[in-house]
XYZ file of C-alpha atoms in Angstrom:
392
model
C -10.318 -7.329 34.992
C -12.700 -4.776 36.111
C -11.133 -1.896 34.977
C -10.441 -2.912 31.367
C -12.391 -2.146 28.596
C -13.703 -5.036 26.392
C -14.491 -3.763 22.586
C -15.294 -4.731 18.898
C -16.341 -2.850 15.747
C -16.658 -3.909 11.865
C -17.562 -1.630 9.037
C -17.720 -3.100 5.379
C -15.126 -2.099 3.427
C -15.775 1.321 0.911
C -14.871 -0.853 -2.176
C -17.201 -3.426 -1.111
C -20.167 -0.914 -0.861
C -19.223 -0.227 -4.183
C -19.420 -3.545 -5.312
C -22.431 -3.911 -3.703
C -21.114 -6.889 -1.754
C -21.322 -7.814 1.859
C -19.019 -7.399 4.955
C -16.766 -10.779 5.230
C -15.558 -9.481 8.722
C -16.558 -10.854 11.473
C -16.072 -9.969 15.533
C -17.691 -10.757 18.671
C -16.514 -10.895 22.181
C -17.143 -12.178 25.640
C -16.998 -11.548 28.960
C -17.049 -13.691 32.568
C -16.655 -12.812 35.861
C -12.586 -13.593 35.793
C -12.391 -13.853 32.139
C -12.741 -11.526 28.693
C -12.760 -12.772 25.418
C -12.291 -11.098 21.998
C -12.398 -12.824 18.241
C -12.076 -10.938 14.525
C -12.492 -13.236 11.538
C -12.172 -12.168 7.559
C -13.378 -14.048 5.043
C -11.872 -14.761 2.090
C -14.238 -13.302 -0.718
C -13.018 -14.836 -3.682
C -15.636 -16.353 -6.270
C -14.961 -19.773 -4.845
C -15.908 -18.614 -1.518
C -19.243 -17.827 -1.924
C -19.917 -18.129 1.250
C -16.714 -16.414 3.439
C -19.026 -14.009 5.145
C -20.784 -17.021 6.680
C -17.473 -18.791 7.896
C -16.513 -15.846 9.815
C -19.219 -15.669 11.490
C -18.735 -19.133 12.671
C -15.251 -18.575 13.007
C -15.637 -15.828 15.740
C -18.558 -17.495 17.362
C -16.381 -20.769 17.695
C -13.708 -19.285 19.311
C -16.020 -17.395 21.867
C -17.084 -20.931 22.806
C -14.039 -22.509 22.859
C -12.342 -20.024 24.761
C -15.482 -19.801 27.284
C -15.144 -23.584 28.245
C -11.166 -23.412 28.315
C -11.614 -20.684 31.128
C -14.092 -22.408 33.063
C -12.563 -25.238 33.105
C -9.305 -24.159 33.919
C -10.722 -22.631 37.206
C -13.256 -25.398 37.834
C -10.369 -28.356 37.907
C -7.888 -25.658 38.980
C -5.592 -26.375 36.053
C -2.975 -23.629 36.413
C -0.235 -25.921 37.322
C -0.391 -27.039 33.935
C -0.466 -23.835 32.088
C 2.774 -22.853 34.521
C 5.085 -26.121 32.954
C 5.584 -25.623 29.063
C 5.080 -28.991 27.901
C 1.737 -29.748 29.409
C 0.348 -25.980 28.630
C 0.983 -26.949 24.765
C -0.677 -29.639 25.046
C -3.377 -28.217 26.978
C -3.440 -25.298 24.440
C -2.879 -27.613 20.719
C -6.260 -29.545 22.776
C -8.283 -26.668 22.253
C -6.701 -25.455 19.031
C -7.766 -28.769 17.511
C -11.306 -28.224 19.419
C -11.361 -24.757 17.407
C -11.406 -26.093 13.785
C -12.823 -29.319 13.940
C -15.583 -27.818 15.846
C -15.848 -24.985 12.452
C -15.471 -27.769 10.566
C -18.892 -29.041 11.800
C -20.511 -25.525 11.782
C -19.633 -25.611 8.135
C -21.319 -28.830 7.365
C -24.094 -28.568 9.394
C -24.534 -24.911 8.063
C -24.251 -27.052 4.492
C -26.764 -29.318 5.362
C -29.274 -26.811 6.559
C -29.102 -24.781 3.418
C -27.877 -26.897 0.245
C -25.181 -25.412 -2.288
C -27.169 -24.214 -4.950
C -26.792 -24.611 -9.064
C -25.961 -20.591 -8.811
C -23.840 -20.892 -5.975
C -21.686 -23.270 -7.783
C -21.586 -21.039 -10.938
C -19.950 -18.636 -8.635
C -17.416 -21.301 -8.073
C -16.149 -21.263 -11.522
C -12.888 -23.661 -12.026
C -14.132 -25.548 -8.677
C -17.722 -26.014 -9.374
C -17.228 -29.433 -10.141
C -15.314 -30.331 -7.705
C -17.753 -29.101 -5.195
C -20.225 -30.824 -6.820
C -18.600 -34.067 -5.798
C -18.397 -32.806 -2.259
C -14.783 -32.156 -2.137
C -13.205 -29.473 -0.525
C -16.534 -27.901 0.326
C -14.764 -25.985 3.799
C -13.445 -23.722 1.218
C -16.540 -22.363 -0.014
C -16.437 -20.681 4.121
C -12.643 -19.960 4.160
C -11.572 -17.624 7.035
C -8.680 -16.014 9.269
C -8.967 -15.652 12.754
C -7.630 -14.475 15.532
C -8.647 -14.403 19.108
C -7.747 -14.076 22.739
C -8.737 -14.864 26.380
C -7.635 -12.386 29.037
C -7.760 -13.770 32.723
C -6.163 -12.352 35.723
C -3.755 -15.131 35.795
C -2.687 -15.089 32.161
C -3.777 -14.653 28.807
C -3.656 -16.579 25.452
C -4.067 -15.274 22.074
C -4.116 -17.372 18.446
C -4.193 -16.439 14.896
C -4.443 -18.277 12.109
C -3.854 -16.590 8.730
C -3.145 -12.949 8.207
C -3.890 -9.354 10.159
C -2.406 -7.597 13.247
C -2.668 -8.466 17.255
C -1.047 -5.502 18.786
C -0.219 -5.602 22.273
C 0.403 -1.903 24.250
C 3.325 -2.757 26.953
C 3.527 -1.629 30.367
C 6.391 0.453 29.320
C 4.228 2.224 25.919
C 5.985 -0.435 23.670
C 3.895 -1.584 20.509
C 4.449 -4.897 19.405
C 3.026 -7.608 17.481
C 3.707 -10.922 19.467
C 2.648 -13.393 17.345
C 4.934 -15.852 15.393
C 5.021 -14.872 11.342
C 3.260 -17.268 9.338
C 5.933 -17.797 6.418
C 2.733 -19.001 3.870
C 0.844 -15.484 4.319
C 2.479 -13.627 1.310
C 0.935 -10.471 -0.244
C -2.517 -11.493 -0.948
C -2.299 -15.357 -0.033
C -3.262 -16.205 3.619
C -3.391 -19.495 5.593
C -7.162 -20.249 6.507
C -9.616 -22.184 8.885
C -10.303 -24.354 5.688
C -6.684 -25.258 5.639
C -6.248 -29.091 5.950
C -3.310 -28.501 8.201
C -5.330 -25.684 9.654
C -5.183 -26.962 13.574
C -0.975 -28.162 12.883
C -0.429 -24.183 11.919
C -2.596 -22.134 13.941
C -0.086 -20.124 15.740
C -0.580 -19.263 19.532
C 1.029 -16.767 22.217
C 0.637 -17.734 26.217
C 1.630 -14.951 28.629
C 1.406 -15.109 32.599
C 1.035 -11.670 33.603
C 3.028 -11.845 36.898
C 5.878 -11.700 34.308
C 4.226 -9.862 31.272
C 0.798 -8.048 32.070
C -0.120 -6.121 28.905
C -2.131 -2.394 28.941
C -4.046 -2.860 25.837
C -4.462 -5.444 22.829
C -6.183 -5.359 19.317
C -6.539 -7.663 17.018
C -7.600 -7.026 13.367
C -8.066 -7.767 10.048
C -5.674 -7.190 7.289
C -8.164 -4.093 6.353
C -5.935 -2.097 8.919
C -2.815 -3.091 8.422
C -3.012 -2.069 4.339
C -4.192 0.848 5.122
C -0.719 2.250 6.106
C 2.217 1.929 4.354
C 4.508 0.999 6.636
C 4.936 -0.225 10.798
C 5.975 2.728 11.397
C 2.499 4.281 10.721
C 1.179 1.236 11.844
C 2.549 1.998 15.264
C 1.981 5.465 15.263
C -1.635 4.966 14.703
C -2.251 2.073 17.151
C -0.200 4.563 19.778
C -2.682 7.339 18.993
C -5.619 5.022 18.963
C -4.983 3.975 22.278
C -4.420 7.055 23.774
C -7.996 8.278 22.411
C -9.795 5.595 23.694
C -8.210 6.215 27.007
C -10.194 9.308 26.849
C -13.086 7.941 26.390
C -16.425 6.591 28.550
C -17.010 2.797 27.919
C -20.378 3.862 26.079
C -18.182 6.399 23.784
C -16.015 3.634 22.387
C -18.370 2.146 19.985
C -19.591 4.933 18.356
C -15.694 6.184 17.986
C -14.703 3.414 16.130
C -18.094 3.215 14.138
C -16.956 6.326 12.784
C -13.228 5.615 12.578
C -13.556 2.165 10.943
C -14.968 3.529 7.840
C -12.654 6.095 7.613
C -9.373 3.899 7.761
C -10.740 1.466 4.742
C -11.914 4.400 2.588
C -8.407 6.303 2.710
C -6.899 3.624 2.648
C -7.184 -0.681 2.034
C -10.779 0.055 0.456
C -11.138 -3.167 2.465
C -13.409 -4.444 5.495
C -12.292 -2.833 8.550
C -12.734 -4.946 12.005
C -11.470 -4.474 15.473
C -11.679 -5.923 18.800
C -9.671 -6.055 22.089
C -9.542 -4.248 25.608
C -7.600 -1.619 27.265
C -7.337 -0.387 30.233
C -7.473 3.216 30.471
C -6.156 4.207 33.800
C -2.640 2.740 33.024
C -2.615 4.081 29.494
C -2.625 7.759 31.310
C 1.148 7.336 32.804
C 2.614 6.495 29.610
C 0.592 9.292 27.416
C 3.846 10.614 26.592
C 5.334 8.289 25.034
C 2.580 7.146 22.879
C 2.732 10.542 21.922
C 6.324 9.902 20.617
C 5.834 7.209 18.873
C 3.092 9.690 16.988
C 6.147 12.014 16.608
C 7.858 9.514 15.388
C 5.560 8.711 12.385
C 5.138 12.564 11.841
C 8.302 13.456 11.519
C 9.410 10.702 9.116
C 6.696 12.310 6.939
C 7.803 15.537 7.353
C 11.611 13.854 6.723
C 9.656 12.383 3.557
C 8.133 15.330 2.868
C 11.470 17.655 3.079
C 13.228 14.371 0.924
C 10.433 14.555 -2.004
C 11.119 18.364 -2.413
C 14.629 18.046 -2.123
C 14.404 15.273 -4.951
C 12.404 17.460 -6.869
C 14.316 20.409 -6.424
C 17.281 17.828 -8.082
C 15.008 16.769 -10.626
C 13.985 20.512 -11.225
C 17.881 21.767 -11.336
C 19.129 18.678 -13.320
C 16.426 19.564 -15.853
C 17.526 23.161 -15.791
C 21.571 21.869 -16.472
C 20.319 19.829 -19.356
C 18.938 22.408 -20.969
C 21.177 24.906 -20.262
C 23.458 22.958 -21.813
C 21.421 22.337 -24.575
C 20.617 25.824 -25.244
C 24.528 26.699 -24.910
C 24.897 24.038 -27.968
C 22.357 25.441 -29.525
C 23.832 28.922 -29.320
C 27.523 27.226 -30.172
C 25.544 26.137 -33.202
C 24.574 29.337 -33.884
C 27.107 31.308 -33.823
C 28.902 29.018 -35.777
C 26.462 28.912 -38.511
C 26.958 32.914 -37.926
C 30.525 33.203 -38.447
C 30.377 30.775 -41.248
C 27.956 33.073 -43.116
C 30.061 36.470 -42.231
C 33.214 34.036 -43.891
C 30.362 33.775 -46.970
C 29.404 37.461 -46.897
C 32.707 38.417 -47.100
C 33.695 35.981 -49.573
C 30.684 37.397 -51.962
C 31.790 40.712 -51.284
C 35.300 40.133 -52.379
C 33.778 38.554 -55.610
C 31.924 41.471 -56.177
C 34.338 43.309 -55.515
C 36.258 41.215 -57.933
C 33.513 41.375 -61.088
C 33.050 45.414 -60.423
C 36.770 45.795 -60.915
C 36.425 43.812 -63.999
C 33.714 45.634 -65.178
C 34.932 48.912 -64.641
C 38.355 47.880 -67.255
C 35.774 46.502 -69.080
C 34.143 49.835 -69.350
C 37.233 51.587 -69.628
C 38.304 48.969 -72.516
C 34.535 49.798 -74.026
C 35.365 53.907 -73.993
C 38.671 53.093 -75.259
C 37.307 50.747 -77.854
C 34.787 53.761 -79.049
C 37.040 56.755 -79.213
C 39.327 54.405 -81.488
C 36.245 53.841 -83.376
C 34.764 57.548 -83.665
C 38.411 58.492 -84.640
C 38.372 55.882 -87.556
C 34.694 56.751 -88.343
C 35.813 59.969 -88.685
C 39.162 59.373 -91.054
C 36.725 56.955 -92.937
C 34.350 59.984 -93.767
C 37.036 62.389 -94.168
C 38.505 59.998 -97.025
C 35.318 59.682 -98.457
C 34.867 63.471 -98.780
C 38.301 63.976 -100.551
C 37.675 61.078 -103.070
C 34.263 62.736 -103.923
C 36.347 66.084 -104.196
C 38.615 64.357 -106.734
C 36.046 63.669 -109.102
C-alpha cells in the first residue's frame, strides 16, 4: 500500500465557464494505514437539478465514509472469511451498498432542511416545480453518479452507479473496464443516486489480489470518456496517462492533472473533467513498453484514418474528374454535332446560291438576248418610219 500513489483532480468543464455555471463534479479520497479510498461523483445539471453540484459532493463524501467503516471493520472483527465465500461477501457488500444511498438520502434531506427550496429555485424546476412543491421526488433536485473504490492489501472493491469509466491497468499492461454495463445508461440518460431502485442497481466489482492485484485504477466522469471518440483512444490515452504519472514525484501529480484536466474537456466533451485513483509507479516501469503499444496502436489507426480520408478523397476527387470528363466529352459530342450540322447547312446555302446565280446569270443572258431583239426591232421600227416619211 505504501508504494502506491493515491490521487484526485476536477476542473469545471470549458462550456460550463462559458455558461457561467458551476463544476457538478465531485472527488475526494482517503487514506488508512492498510486501506486507500477514492470517490468521483457528477451531477446531473439539468434545470430540475438545481442543486446536482451539491449531491455530488455528498455523494463522494458518503462513500469516503462508508468505505472507511467497511475497512475498519472488516479488520477489527476479522471478517475476511466472509469476503473469501461469494454468498456472504454479497451480502456483506449489498449491506453497505444500501448504507451508501440511504445514508445520501439523509444528506439530501437534512441538506433540505438546513437550507429550504426557494420560490426561484423551483422556477428553475420548470415542469416539476409543482411537484416539488408537494415534496415529492425532492432527491432529484441532487441527482448524481458515482463511483468509488477501496484498495486494501487483501482485496479491493469498486462500485458505480450511473455512467463514466473505472479503468483498471493489469499486471500484464492490459486496460480494461471491469465493471458490469448498466443497460439504462444510453447516450445522455444515466442511472442516478436519486434512483428509487438506486441501492437494487448499483453495480459492484470485488477482487482478491492473491488472484488479481491491479497496477493502477481511475475512475471518472463521463467528461473523459466523450472526449475521445472511440476505446481505442480511450485506451491509448489511459496507457499514456499512466505511464506519465509513473514519471512523476507524488507532489508533481496534482499539478499535472490540474493542467491536463482542462485540456481534455476543452478539446474535447466541453464537459466537467474529474479523476481519481492510485498507481503504483514502480510496477508501471516493467511494462512501459507495452503501454507504449497500445499508444501505437491508437496512432496508427489515425494515421490508417488519416491515409483512408485521403484515399477517399482522392476517389471523391477522381470520380469528380470522370464525371466531368464525361460531361465535357458530351458536351464536345454536342458540339461537333451542332458543327457538322451547320457545315450540312453551309453547304446546303451554298448549293442554293449556287442554284439562284445560275439562274440569274440565264436570266441575264435571257435580258441581253431580250434587248438586242429589241434594239434590232427599234431599229427596223425607225428605219420604216424614215421610208414612209420619204414617200410623202
Amino acid at each position: 500500500m505504501s508504494q502506491t500513489t493515491l490521487f484526485s483532480n476536477s476542473t469545471i468543464g470549458a462550456r460550463h465557464l462559458l455558461q457561467q455555471m458551476t463544476n457538478q463534479d465531485s472527488c475526494q479520497t482517503a487514506a488508512g494505514p492498510d486501506y486507500q479510498i477514492f470517490a468521483v461523483a457528477d451531477g446531473h445539471g439539468a434545470t430540475e437539478c438545481f442543486r446536482s453540484e451539491i449531491g455530488s459532493r455528498l455523494a463522494v463524501d458518503v462513500a469516503i465514509k462508508n468505505l472507511e467503516l467497511f475497512a475498519q471493520t472488516i479488520k477489527k472483527y476479522d471478517l475476511y472469511s466472509y469476503l473469501s465465500r461469494p454468498k456472504e461477501r454479497d451480502e456483506l457488500i449489498r449491506s453497505l451498498i444500501s448504507d451508501i444511498v440511504a445514508q445520501w438520502n439523509q444528506y439530501v434531506y437534512a441538506d433540505i432542511k438546513a437550507y429550504p427550496i426557494k420560490e426561484e429555485e423551483y422556477e428553475r424546476s420548470q415542469t416539476l416545480s409543482s411537484i416539488y412543491q408537494k415534496g415529492m421526488y425532492l432527491t432529484n433536485i441532487y441527482g448524481s453518479t458515482m463511483i468509488a473504490g477501496l484498495v486494501t492489501p487483501e482485496y479491493i472493491v469498486l462500485f458505480q452507479q450511473g455512467d463514466g469509466t473505472l479503468v483498471v491497468l493489469e499486471e500484464d499492461g492490459t486496460i480494461d473496464d471491469p465493471m458490469p454495463e448498466d443497460d439504462l445508461c444510453i447516450r445522455n440518460l444515466t442511472t442516478s443516486l436519486c434512483d428509487k431502485d438506486a441501492a437494487k442497481r448499483m453495480r459492484y466489482v470485488y477482487m482478491d489480489r492473491k488472484e488479481k492485484d491491479p497496477i493502477a485504477m481511475i475512475a471518472a466522469t463521463d467528461g473523459v470518456e466523450r472526449s475521445f471518440g472511440d476505446n481505442i483512444h480511450l485506451s491509448a490515452f489511459y496507457a499514456e496517462l499512466f505511464y506519465e504519472l509513473s514519471e512523476l514525484d507524488e507532489e508533481q501529480v496534482g499539478a499535472y492533472l490540474a493542467n491536463l484536466l482542462p485540456q481534455i474537456s476543452q478539446r474535447g466533451s466541453q464537459d466537467d473533467v474529474t479523476m481519481a485513483g492510485f498507481f503504483d509507479a514502480g510496477r508501471i516501469g516493467p511494462i512501459g513498453e507495452v503501454l507504449v503499444k497500445t499508444v501505437r496502436t491508437a496512432r496508427s489507426m489515425d494515421t490508417m484514418k488519416s491515409a483512408e480520408s485521403t484515399l477517399k478523397q482522392e476517389i471523391t476527387s477522381k470520380n469528380h474528374y470522370i464525371r466531368e470528363s464525361e460531361k465535357l466529352h458530351h458536351e464536345l459530342m454536342d458540339i461537333e454535332n451542332e458543327m457538322k450540322a451547320l457545315e450540312k447547312h453551309r453547304q446546303d446555302i451554298i448549293r442554293e446560291i449556287d442554284q439562284i446565280q445560275k439562274k440569274h446569270m440565264s436570266t441575264l443572258i435571257a435580258c441581253k438576248e431580250a434587248k438586242n431583239v429589241y434594239d434590232k426591232a427599234n431599229c427596223l421600227f425607225i428605219q420604216s418610219l424614215i421610208a414612209l416619211e420619204e414617200h410623202k
